[in-house]
Short mmCIF file of C-alpha atoms in Angstrom, two decimals:
data_model
loop_
_atom_site.label_atom_id
_atom_site.label_comp_id
_atom_site.label_asym_id
_atom_site.label_seq_id
_atom_site.Cartn_x
_atom_site.Cartn_y
_atom_site.Cartn_z
CA MET A 210 4.75 4.36 34.89
CA SER A 211 7.13 6.95 33.64
CA LYS A 212 5.45 10.21 32.29
CA GLU A 213 6.66 9.75 28.97
CA THR A 214 5.26 6.08 28.91
CA GLN A 215 1.69 7.53 30.24
CA ILE A 216 1.55 10.29 27.49
CA THR A 217 2.20 7.57 25.03
CA ARG A 218 -0.41 5.37 26.31
CA LEU A 219 -2.95 8.16 26.20
CA ILE A 220 -2.35 8.94 22.46
CA GLU A 221 -4.01 7.00 19.97
CA ASP A 222 -3.00 7.15 16.34
CA ASN A 223 -5.33 8.79 13.74
CA PRO A 224 -7.26 6.02 11.43
CA PHE A 225 -6.61 8.53 8.68
CA VAL A 226 -3.06 7.63 9.12
CA ASP A 227 -3.03 4.16 9.33
CA VAL A 228 -5.61 3.36 6.52
CA ALA A 229 -3.26 5.70 4.25
CA ALA A 230 -0.19 3.72 5.47
CA TYR A 231 -2.01 0.41 4.22
CA LEU A 232 -2.73 1.64 0.99
CA PHE A 233 0.52 2.94 0.58
CA LEU A 234 1.37 -0.74 1.11
CA GLU A 235 -0.65 -1.83 -1.59
CA ASP A 236 -0.11 0.72 -3.96
CA ILE A 237 3.76 -0.66 -3.65
CA ALA A 238 2.55 -4.23 -3.83
CA ASP A 239 0.84 -3.21 -7.20
CA LYS A 240 4.14 -2.34 -8.90
CA GLN A 241 6.53 -4.63 -7.61
CA GLY A 242 4.56 -7.59 -6.54
CA PRO A 243 4.75 -9.69 -3.03
CA ALA A 244 8.34 -9.95 -3.08
CA GLY A 245 8.87 -6.18 -3.51
CA MET A 246 6.15 -5.40 -0.84
CA ASN A 247 7.88 -7.78 1.48
CA ASN A 248 11.23 -5.76 1.08
CA TYR A 249 9.29 -2.91 1.80
CA LEU A 250 8.01 -3.82 5.06
CA VAL A 251 11.21 -5.45 6.18
CA SER A 252 12.83 -2.30 5.36
CA LEU A 253 10.17 -0.23 6.87
CA ALA A 254 10.44 -2.50 10.31
CA ASN A 255 14.49 -2.17 10.38
CA SER A 256 14.16 1.35 9.99
CA LEU A 257 11.69 2.07 12.75
CA ALA A 258 14.23 0.06 14.86
CA ARG A 259 17.21 1.72 14.06
CA SER A 260 15.95 5.01 14.39
CA MET A 261 15.42 3.99 17.88
CA PRO A 262 17.64 4.31 20.75
CA GLU A 263 19.76 1.25 22.39
CA GLU A 264 19.17 -0.30 25.49
CA GLU A 265 21.25 -1.84 28.30
CA TYR A 266 20.06 -3.37 31.52
CA LYS A 267 22.28 -4.81 34.31
CA THR A 268 20.00 -7.70 35.19
CA TRP A 269 17.42 -9.97 33.28
CA GLU A 270 14.79 -8.96 36.08
CA GLU A 271 15.51 -5.02 35.30
CA PHE A 272 14.94 -5.77 31.66
CA ARG A 273 11.81 -7.59 32.17
CA SER A 274 10.52 -4.98 34.45
CA ALA A 275 11.22 -2.51 31.77
CA LEU A 276 9.14 -4.55 29.11
CA ALA A 277 6.00 -4.97 31.53
CA SER A 278 6.02 -1.22 31.85
CA ASN A 279 6.37 -0.35 28.39
CA ARG A 280 9.63 1.53 28.68
CA SER A 281 11.51 -0.83 26.35
CA ILE A 282 11.91 -0.18 22.81
CA LEU A 283 10.13 -3.52 22.46
CA THR A 284 7.34 -2.77 24.05
CA THR A 285 6.55 0.65 23.17
CA PHE A 286 4.10 -0.01 20.79
CA GLU A 287 2.26 -2.65 22.45
CA ASP A 288 1.02 -4.15 25.97
CA VAL A 289 2.50 -7.17 27.23
CA VAL A 290 2.56 -9.73 30.11
CA LEU A 291 5.38 -12.04 31.03
CA PRO A 292 3.99 -15.15 32.42
CA THR A 293 7.65 -16.87 32.77
CA GLU A 294 11.16 -15.56 32.79
CA ASN A 295 11.41 -16.02 28.97
CA CYS A 296 8.07 -15.89 27.42
CA ILE A 297 6.19 -12.60 26.51
CA VAL A 298 2.52 -12.38 25.48
CA THR A 299 1.07 -9.31 23.55
CA THR A 300 -2.42 -9.07 24.99
CA LYS A 301 -3.63 -6.81 22.03
CA CYS A 302 -2.41 -6.70 18.13
CA PRO A 303 -0.94 -3.03 18.07
CA PHE A 304 -1.97 -3.08 14.00
CA GLY A 305 -5.77 -3.81 15.51
CA ARG A 306 -6.98 -0.43 15.35
CA GLY A 307 -5.61 0.28 11.75
CA TRP A 308 -7.18 -3.11 10.53
CA THR A 309 -10.65 -2.24 12.11
CA GLU A 310 -10.78 1.51 10.53
CA TYR A 311 -9.60 -0.18 7.17
CA THR A 312 -12.64 -2.67 7.06
CA LYS A 313 -14.88 -0.29 8.65
CA ARG A 314 -13.73 2.53 6.01
CA ILE A 315 -12.77 0.58 2.86
CA GLY A 316 -13.91 -2.83 3.16
CA ASN A 317 -12.47 -6.13 3.28
CA PHE A 318 -8.35 -6.28 3.98
CA ALA A 319 -6.92 -6.80 0.58
CA LYS A 320 -5.90 -10.31 -0.49
CA VAL A 321 -2.34 -8.93 -1.21
CA HIS A 322 -1.82 -8.86 2.69
CA THR A 323 -1.87 -12.60 3.01
CA ASP A 324 -0.44 -13.03 -0.48
CA VAL A 325 2.77 -11.36 0.75
CA ALA A 326 2.19 -13.48 3.84
CA GLU A 327 2.51 -16.69 2.52
CA TYR A 328 5.72 -15.14 0.23
CA TYR A 329 7.21 -14.49 3.51
CA ASN A 330 6.28 -17.77 5.29
CA THR A 331 7.57 -19.57 2.15
CA THR A 332 10.87 -17.61 1.89
CA VAL A 333 11.96 -16.00 4.89
CA LYS A 334 10.27 -17.81 8.32
CA PRO A 335 6.74 -19.31 8.53
CA SER A 336 5.50 -17.54 11.41
CA VAL A 337 3.28 -14.68 10.04
CA VAL A 338 -0.47 -14.39 9.60
CA ASP A 339 -0.37 -11.18 7.10
CA THR A 340 1.86 -7.91 6.51
CA GLN A 341 1.34 -6.65 9.82
CA CYS A 342 3.22 -9.57 11.35
CA ILE A 343 5.72 -9.17 8.96
CA ILE A 344 6.30 -5.53 9.92
CA HIS A 345 6.03 -6.16 13.95
CA GLN A 346 8.18 -9.50 13.77
CA THR A 347 10.95 -7.82 11.70
CA PHE A 348 10.73 -4.92 13.64
CA ARG A 349 11.09 -7.10 17.36
CA SER A 350 13.86 -8.99 15.72
CA ALA A 351 16.04 -5.61 14.96
CA ALA A 352 15.14 -4.05 18.14
CA ALA A 353 16.33 -6.99 20.39
CA GLU A 354 19.67 -6.44 18.37
CA ARG A 355 19.58 -3.19 19.91
CA ILE A 356 19.31 -4.34 23.66
CA LYS A 357 22.14 -5.89 25.67
CA VAL A 358 21.31 -7.65 29.08
CA GLY A 359 24.31 -8.31 31.20
CA GLY A 360 26.26 -7.11 28.30
CA LYS A 361 24.80 -9.92 26.11
CA ARG A 362 22.60 -9.17 23.03
CA VAL A 363 19.10 -10.13 23.49
CA LYS A 364 17.77 -12.65 21.07
CA TYR A 365 14.19 -12.70 19.71
CA ALA A 366 12.09 -15.84 18.81
CA GLN A 367 8.47 -16.05 17.43
CA VAL A 368 6.38 -18.55 18.36
CA ALA A 369 2.49 -17.95 17.71
CA ALA A 370 0.76 -14.86 16.32
CA VAL A 371 -3.48 -14.78 15.98
CA SER A 372 -4.50 -11.96 13.71
CA GLU A 373 -7.64 -9.79 14.81
CA TYR A 374 -9.62 -11.49 12.58
CA GLY A 375 -8.70 -14.97 14.42
CA VAL A 376 -6.49 -16.51 12.11
CA ARG A 377 -3.73 -18.38 13.94
CA LYS A 378 0.09 -18.94 13.01
CA ILE A 379 1.95 -20.99 15.01
CA VAL A 380 5.61 -22.36 14.09
CA PRO A 381 6.45 -25.46 12.66
CA GLU A 382 6.05 -28.44 14.99
CA GLU A 383 9.50 -29.52 14.52
CA TRP A 384 10.35 -25.90 16.11
CA LEU A 385 7.68 -26.06 18.98
CA PRO A 386 9.60 -28.18 21.41
CA ILE A 387 12.59 -26.21 21.80
CA LEU A 388 10.58 -22.78 21.59
CA LEU A 389 8.11 -23.86 24.51
CA ASN A 390 11.55 -24.98 26.39
CA THR A 391 12.61 -21.29 26.14
CA ALA A 392 9.43 -20.10 26.72
CA LYS A 393 9.05 -22.60 29.79
CA ILE A 394 5.31 -23.15 28.92
CA SER A 395 3.56 -26.09 27.68
CA ARG A 396 1.45 -27.26 24.68
CA THR A 397 -1.52 -26.66 26.49
CA GLU A 398 -0.71 -23.48 28.10
CA LEU A 399 0.31 -22.11 24.44
CA ASN A 400 -3.03 -22.75 23.18
CA MET A 401 -4.97 -21.35 26.46
CA ILE A 402 -2.53 -18.22 25.87
CA LEU A 403 -3.75 -17.92 22.53
CA ARG A 404 -7.51 -17.70 23.25
CA ASN A 405 -7.24 -14.30 24.17
CA ASN A 406 -4.10 -12.67 23.55
CA SER A 407 -2.49 -11.99 20.17
CA CYS A 408 1.18 -12.95 20.21
CA VAL A 409 3.60 -15.15 21.82
CA TRP A 410 7.20 -14.63 21.71
CA VAL A 411 10.43 -15.51 23.60
CA LEU A 412 13.74 -13.44 24.56
CA TYR A 413 16.74 -14.79 25.68
CA THR A 414 20.31 -14.47 25.52
CA GLU A 415 22.95 -16.77 24.54
CA MET B 240 2.46 1.40 15.33
CA LEU B 241 2.41 1.33 11.24
CA ASP B 242 1.95 5.32 11.39
CA ILE B 243 5.59 5.17 13.24
CA ALA B 244 6.78 2.37 11.19
CA LEU B 245 5.64 4.65 7.89
CA VAL B 246 7.17 7.88 9.27
CA SER B 247 10.60 6.20 9.88
CA LEU B 248 10.59 5.09 6.08
CA ILE B 249 10.07 8.80 4.60
CA GLN B 250 13.56 9.40 5.38
CA ASP B 251 14.86 6.20 3.45
CA MET B 252 12.68 6.94 0.75
CA SER B 253 13.21 10.53 0.46
CA GLU B 254 17.20 9.46 0.14
CA LYS B 255 16.80 6.79 -2.30
CA ALA B 256 13.72 8.21 -4.71
CA GLY B 257 13.90 12.05 -3.57
CA VAL B 258 11.42 14.06 -1.95
CA GLU B 259 9.84 14.26 -5.18
CA GLY B 260 9.64 10.52 -5.34
CA THR B 261 7.89 10.79 -2.11
CA ILE B 262 5.49 13.63 -3.04
CA GLN B 263 4.26 11.28 -6.23
CA TYR B 264 3.77 8.37 -3.55
CA TRP B 265 1.70 10.54 -1.08
CA LEU B 266 -0.35 11.83 -3.89
CA ARG B 267 -1.18 8.49 -5.07
CA VAL B 268 -2.16 7.26 -1.77
CA GLY B 269 -4.28 10.04 -0.96
CA GLU B 270 -6.22 9.49 -4.62
CA ASN B 271 -6.33 5.75 -3.55
CA LEU B 272 -7.52 6.19 -0.55
CA ALA B 273 -10.40 8.35 -1.44
CA ARG B 274 -11.30 5.99 -4.69
CA ARG B 275 -11.66 3.16 -2.14
CA MET B 276 -13.81 5.02 -0.05
CA GLY B 277 -16.56 4.83 -2.63
CA LYS B 278 -19.25 7.52 -3.83
CA GLU B 279 -21.88 9.69 -1.57
CA ALA B 280 -24.88 11.36 -2.53
CA TYR B 281 -27.06 13.60 -0.33
CA MET B 282 -30.16 15.28 -0.85
CA GLY B 283 -29.17 18.70 0.38
CA TRP B 284 -26.62 20.81 2.29
CA PRO B 285 -28.31 19.83 5.57
CA SER B 286 -28.52 15.78 5.11
CA PHE B 287 -24.33 16.29 4.08
CA ASN B 288 -23.68 18.42 7.20
CA VAL B 289 -25.82 15.77 9.33
CA ALA B 290 -23.86 13.08 7.81
CA LEU B 291 -20.68 14.76 8.71
CA ARG B 292 -21.63 15.32 12.23
CA GLU B 293 -22.69 11.48 12.72
CA GLY B 294 -19.31 10.36 11.33
CA ARG B 295 -21.13 8.87 8.12
CA THR B 296 -19.19 10.19 5.20
CA ALA B 297 -15.56 9.53 3.90
CA PHE B 298 -14.60 12.84 5.59
CA SER B 299 -14.86 11.39 8.92
CA ILE B 300 -12.05 9.45 8.85
CA GLU B 301 -10.00 12.68 9.43
CA GLY B 302 -11.66 13.08 13.20
CA ASP B 303 -13.62 15.74 14.97
CA VAL B 304 -14.58 18.08 11.67
CA SER B 305 -17.24 20.70 12.69
CA ALA B 306 -19.34 22.26 9.36
CA LEU B 307 -19.59 26.02 10.55
CA THR B 308 -22.76 26.72 9.38
CA ASP B 309 -22.78 30.35 10.11
CA LEU B 310 -19.97 30.81 7.28
CA ALA B 311 -22.26 29.23 4.33
CA ILE B 312 -20.97 29.99 1.03
CA THR B 313 -23.45 31.72 -1.37
CA ASP B 314 -23.79 32.34 -5.33
CA VAL B 315 -24.58 35.33 -7.16
CA ASP B 316 -28.22 34.64 -6.71
CA GLY B 317 -27.75 34.31 -3.03
CA ASP B 318 -28.51 30.49 -2.82
CA VAL B 319 -26.25 28.72 -0.98
CA VAL B 320 -23.82 26.68 -2.34
CA GLY B 321 -21.28 25.12 0.03
CA TYR B 322 -20.02 25.94 3.42
CA ILE B 323 -16.76 25.94 5.44
CA TYR B 324 -15.71 23.18 7.48
CA ALA B 325 -12.95 23.00 10.23
CA LEU B 326 -10.99 19.80 11.61
CA LYS B 327 -10.07 20.15 15.12
CA ARG B 328 -7.09 18.23 15.25
CA CYS B 329 -4.74 17.39 12.77
CA VAL B 330 -4.50 14.08 11.60
CA PHE B 331 -0.77 13.78 11.83
CA GLN B 332 -0.54 15.29 15.28
CA PRO B 333 -1.36 11.80 17.26
CA THR B 334 1.59 10.63 14.83
CA ILE B 335 3.90 13.22 15.74
CA LEU B 336 3.56 13.00 19.32
CA ARG B 337 3.59 9.23 19.60
CA ILE B 338 7.23 9.58 17.47
CA ARG B 339 8.13 12.19 20.17
CA TYR B 340 7.79 9.70 23.01
CA SER B 341 8.78 6.50 20.94
CA VAL B 342 11.55 7.64 18.54
CA GLY B 343 12.47 10.99 19.92
CA GLU B 344 12.35 13.43 16.81
CA LEU B 345 10.56 13.57 13.37
CA PRO B 346 12.66 12.43 10.43
CA LYS B 347 14.21 15.93 8.41
CA ALA B 348 12.34 14.36 5.52
CA ASP B 349 9.19 15.36 7.07
CA ARG B 350 10.19 19.30 6.55
CA GLN B 351 11.75 18.54 3.06
CA VAL B 352 8.80 17.08 1.91
CA ALA B 353 6.39 19.75 2.98
CA GLU B 354 9.05 22.54 1.57
CA GLU B 355 9.08 20.72 -1.67
CA TYR B 356 5.41 20.27 -2.24
CA ASN B 357 4.83 23.96 -1.32
CA ASN B 358 7.44 24.91 -4.05
CA THR B 359 6.93 22.99 -6.82
CA VAL B 360 3.11 21.86 -6.41
CA ARG B 361 1.16 24.37 -3.85
CA ASN B 362 2.03 26.49 -1.30
CA SER B 363 -0.22 24.87 1.68
CA ALA B 364 1.49 21.90 3.61
CA VAL B 365 2.85 22.31 7.19
CA CYS B 366 4.26 18.90 7.27
CA ASN B 367 4.97 15.88 4.61
CA PHE B 368 1.41 14.46 5.91
CA CYS B 369 -0.52 17.41 4.51
CA VAL B 370 0.11 16.19 0.83
CA ILE B 371 -1.76 12.75 1.32
CA HIS B 372 -4.73 14.65 3.19
CA GLN B 373 -5.05 17.81 0.69
CA LYS B 374 -5.17 15.17 -2.23
CA PHE B 375 -7.59 13.07 0.03
CA ARG B 376 -10.02 16.18 0.45
CA GLU B 377 -9.83 17.00 -3.06
CA GLU B 378 -10.34 13.35 -4.78
CA VAL B 379 -13.18 12.84 -1.90
CA ALA B 380 -15.20 15.63 -2.95
CA LYS B 381 -15.17 14.85 -6.60
CA ASN B 382 -17.11 11.63 -5.19
CA ILE B 383 -19.82 13.48 -3.55
CA THR B 384 -22.81 14.62 -4.75
CA VAL B 385 -25.17 17.34 -2.64
CA ALA B 386 -28.63 18.15 -4.75
CA ASP B 387 -26.90 16.09 -7.58
CA GLN B 388 -24.25 18.54 -7.77
CA VAL B 389 -20.54 17.42 -7.87
CA LEU B 390 -18.62 19.34 -4.91
CA GLU B 391 -15.35 20.25 -4.98
CA CYS B 392 -13.05 21.07 -2.26
CA TYR B 393 -10.69 23.92 -1.48
CA GLN B 394 -8.05 24.06 1.07
CA LEU B 395 -8.21 27.52 2.78
CA ALA B 396 -6.09 27.89 5.90
CA ASN B 397 -3.87 25.13 8.05
CA ARG B 398 -1.73 25.15 11.36
CA GLY B 399 1.49 22.47 11.75
CA PHE B 400 2.28 21.34 15.19
CA LEU B 401 4.98 23.96 15.70
CA GLY B 402 2.62 26.76 15.04
CA ASP B 403 3.55 27.46 11.82
CA THR B 404 0.38 28.31 9.36
CA LYS B 405 -0.67 28.62 5.79
CA THR B 406 -3.51 30.67 4.40
CA ASP B 407 -4.75 30.38 0.60
CA GLU B 408 -5.51 34.04 -0.03
CA ALA B 409 -6.75 33.46 -3.82
CA ALA B 410 -9.11 30.49 -2.59
CA LEU B 411 -10.60 33.14 0.23
CA LYS B 412 -11.05 35.85 -2.02
CA LYS B 413 -12.89 33.40 -4.68
CA ILE B 414 -15.52 32.45 -1.93
CA GLY B 415 -15.62 35.58 -0.27
CA VAL B 416 -14.33 35.06 3.20
CA ASN B 417 -12.12 37.50 5.25
CA PRO B 418 -8.65 36.16 5.42
CA GLU B 419 -8.59 37.54 9.06
CA TYR B 420 -11.58 35.71 10.08
CA VAL B 421 -10.13 32.29 8.67
CA ARG B 422 -6.91 32.96 10.82
CA SER B 423 -8.75 33.56 13.86
CA LEU B 424 -10.55 30.34 13.15
CA LEU B 425 -7.06 28.71 13.50
CA ARG B 426 -6.68 29.49 16.83
CA ASN B 427 -9.24 26.63 17.67
CA TYR B 428 -8.84 24.36 14.41
CA ALA B 429 -6.07 22.82 12.93
CA CYS B 430 -7.32 22.86 9.24
CA VAL B 431 -10.04 24.97 7.54
CA TYR B 432 -11.39 24.07 4.17
CA ALA B 433 -14.34 24.89 1.95
CA MET B 434 -16.69 22.49 0.37
CA LEU B 435 -19.13 23.62 -2.79
CA MET B 436 -20.48 23.07 -5.46
CA LYS B 437 -18.34 22.62 -9.04
CA GLY B 438 -19.11 25.48 -10.89
CA ALA B 439 -20.90 27.57 -8.75
CA ARG B 440 -20.67 31.20 -9.91
CA LEU B 441 -19.49 32.72 -6.74
CA LYS B 442 -20.02 36.44 -5.60
CA GLY B 443 -16.22 36.67 -5.14
CA GLU B 444 -15.38 35.27 -8.97
CA GLU B 445 -17.91 38.06 -9.91
CA GLY B 446 -15.95 40.65 -8.34
CA SER B 447 -12.57 39.98 -10.19
CA ARG B 448 -14.26 39.73 -13.57
#
């Protein structure tokens, strides 16, 4: 692990900033409704990805090594394990700390976070549990676009997510066979992974 | 991750809504956060200071706050009406460091928002996040009573990530504390503020009347 990565791992975000960010998003929802908040979340995630440097790797193995050691922009904010060539498993949701601080200091997570998720699931892609997943999955998609392996752009697809409070969202049944095939895991293995991890996704090149 | 995503949005927001728009958003966030935390009541200053030390007050979300009990604020009768508090590390500092090691640099809007706030609202911000944070403190104080007296908060001094400082000389004069002493506190703390009972008749005010 590089010195920079070690430093980043050591620094924990301050709960004040996290909770303030949630309230900022709720303020947006109050004024612009679920559609407006959804647009903000997508814009926020895309801005973040755009502000990070592009990456290129010679081989898939080199890319996997960067992912596993948090050197890639895709894993800057999360710790992952890579059970197969293309399957990535996030062990702990990077939003977990913020959510925990929110529920500890403010109370129940505002309903608008799941309302907006429903809007996203209906209008964009049925893959999120709450607003945190919208940011995270949009970021991953935009960040993957900034990475080339062997000269080819990396593609991202979400398989399943489990929220900090245990709610699962697996992509629709008809999408699963092709995604599990890309991930090279079985349905049983997916359920085993979801028991004690937070997110399963795939990366590939065309 | 959310903190860094939010910061990356500041530039976009400031370009679309102007830095004034961002300030309005931030002030509302600070106010909402304080409102959502609810009200608190304490028998007296010792119970408030113990609650603060044990992380039970709304202020505890800031992190490591010390009640400087050697700096009690007294009124014209010599009664203790408040204390000075000091925050060890700016709430925004971890995010600044995380941005440094993930994105690379802070958006320029960070400085622009702080400068606009200093010019148009109050000359007390060392970064854009001071706007949320100082508003939060002001509003939280209004939700707390000590010995049935509502509190008010005065921002006294703060130090930014790059070492720049802001000191509110008028507030220090009001509570009767030497500015040099508060500046020396900034060597060990990032932010210094006073909490006192609203409407207290202070010695500093008597002198200026």
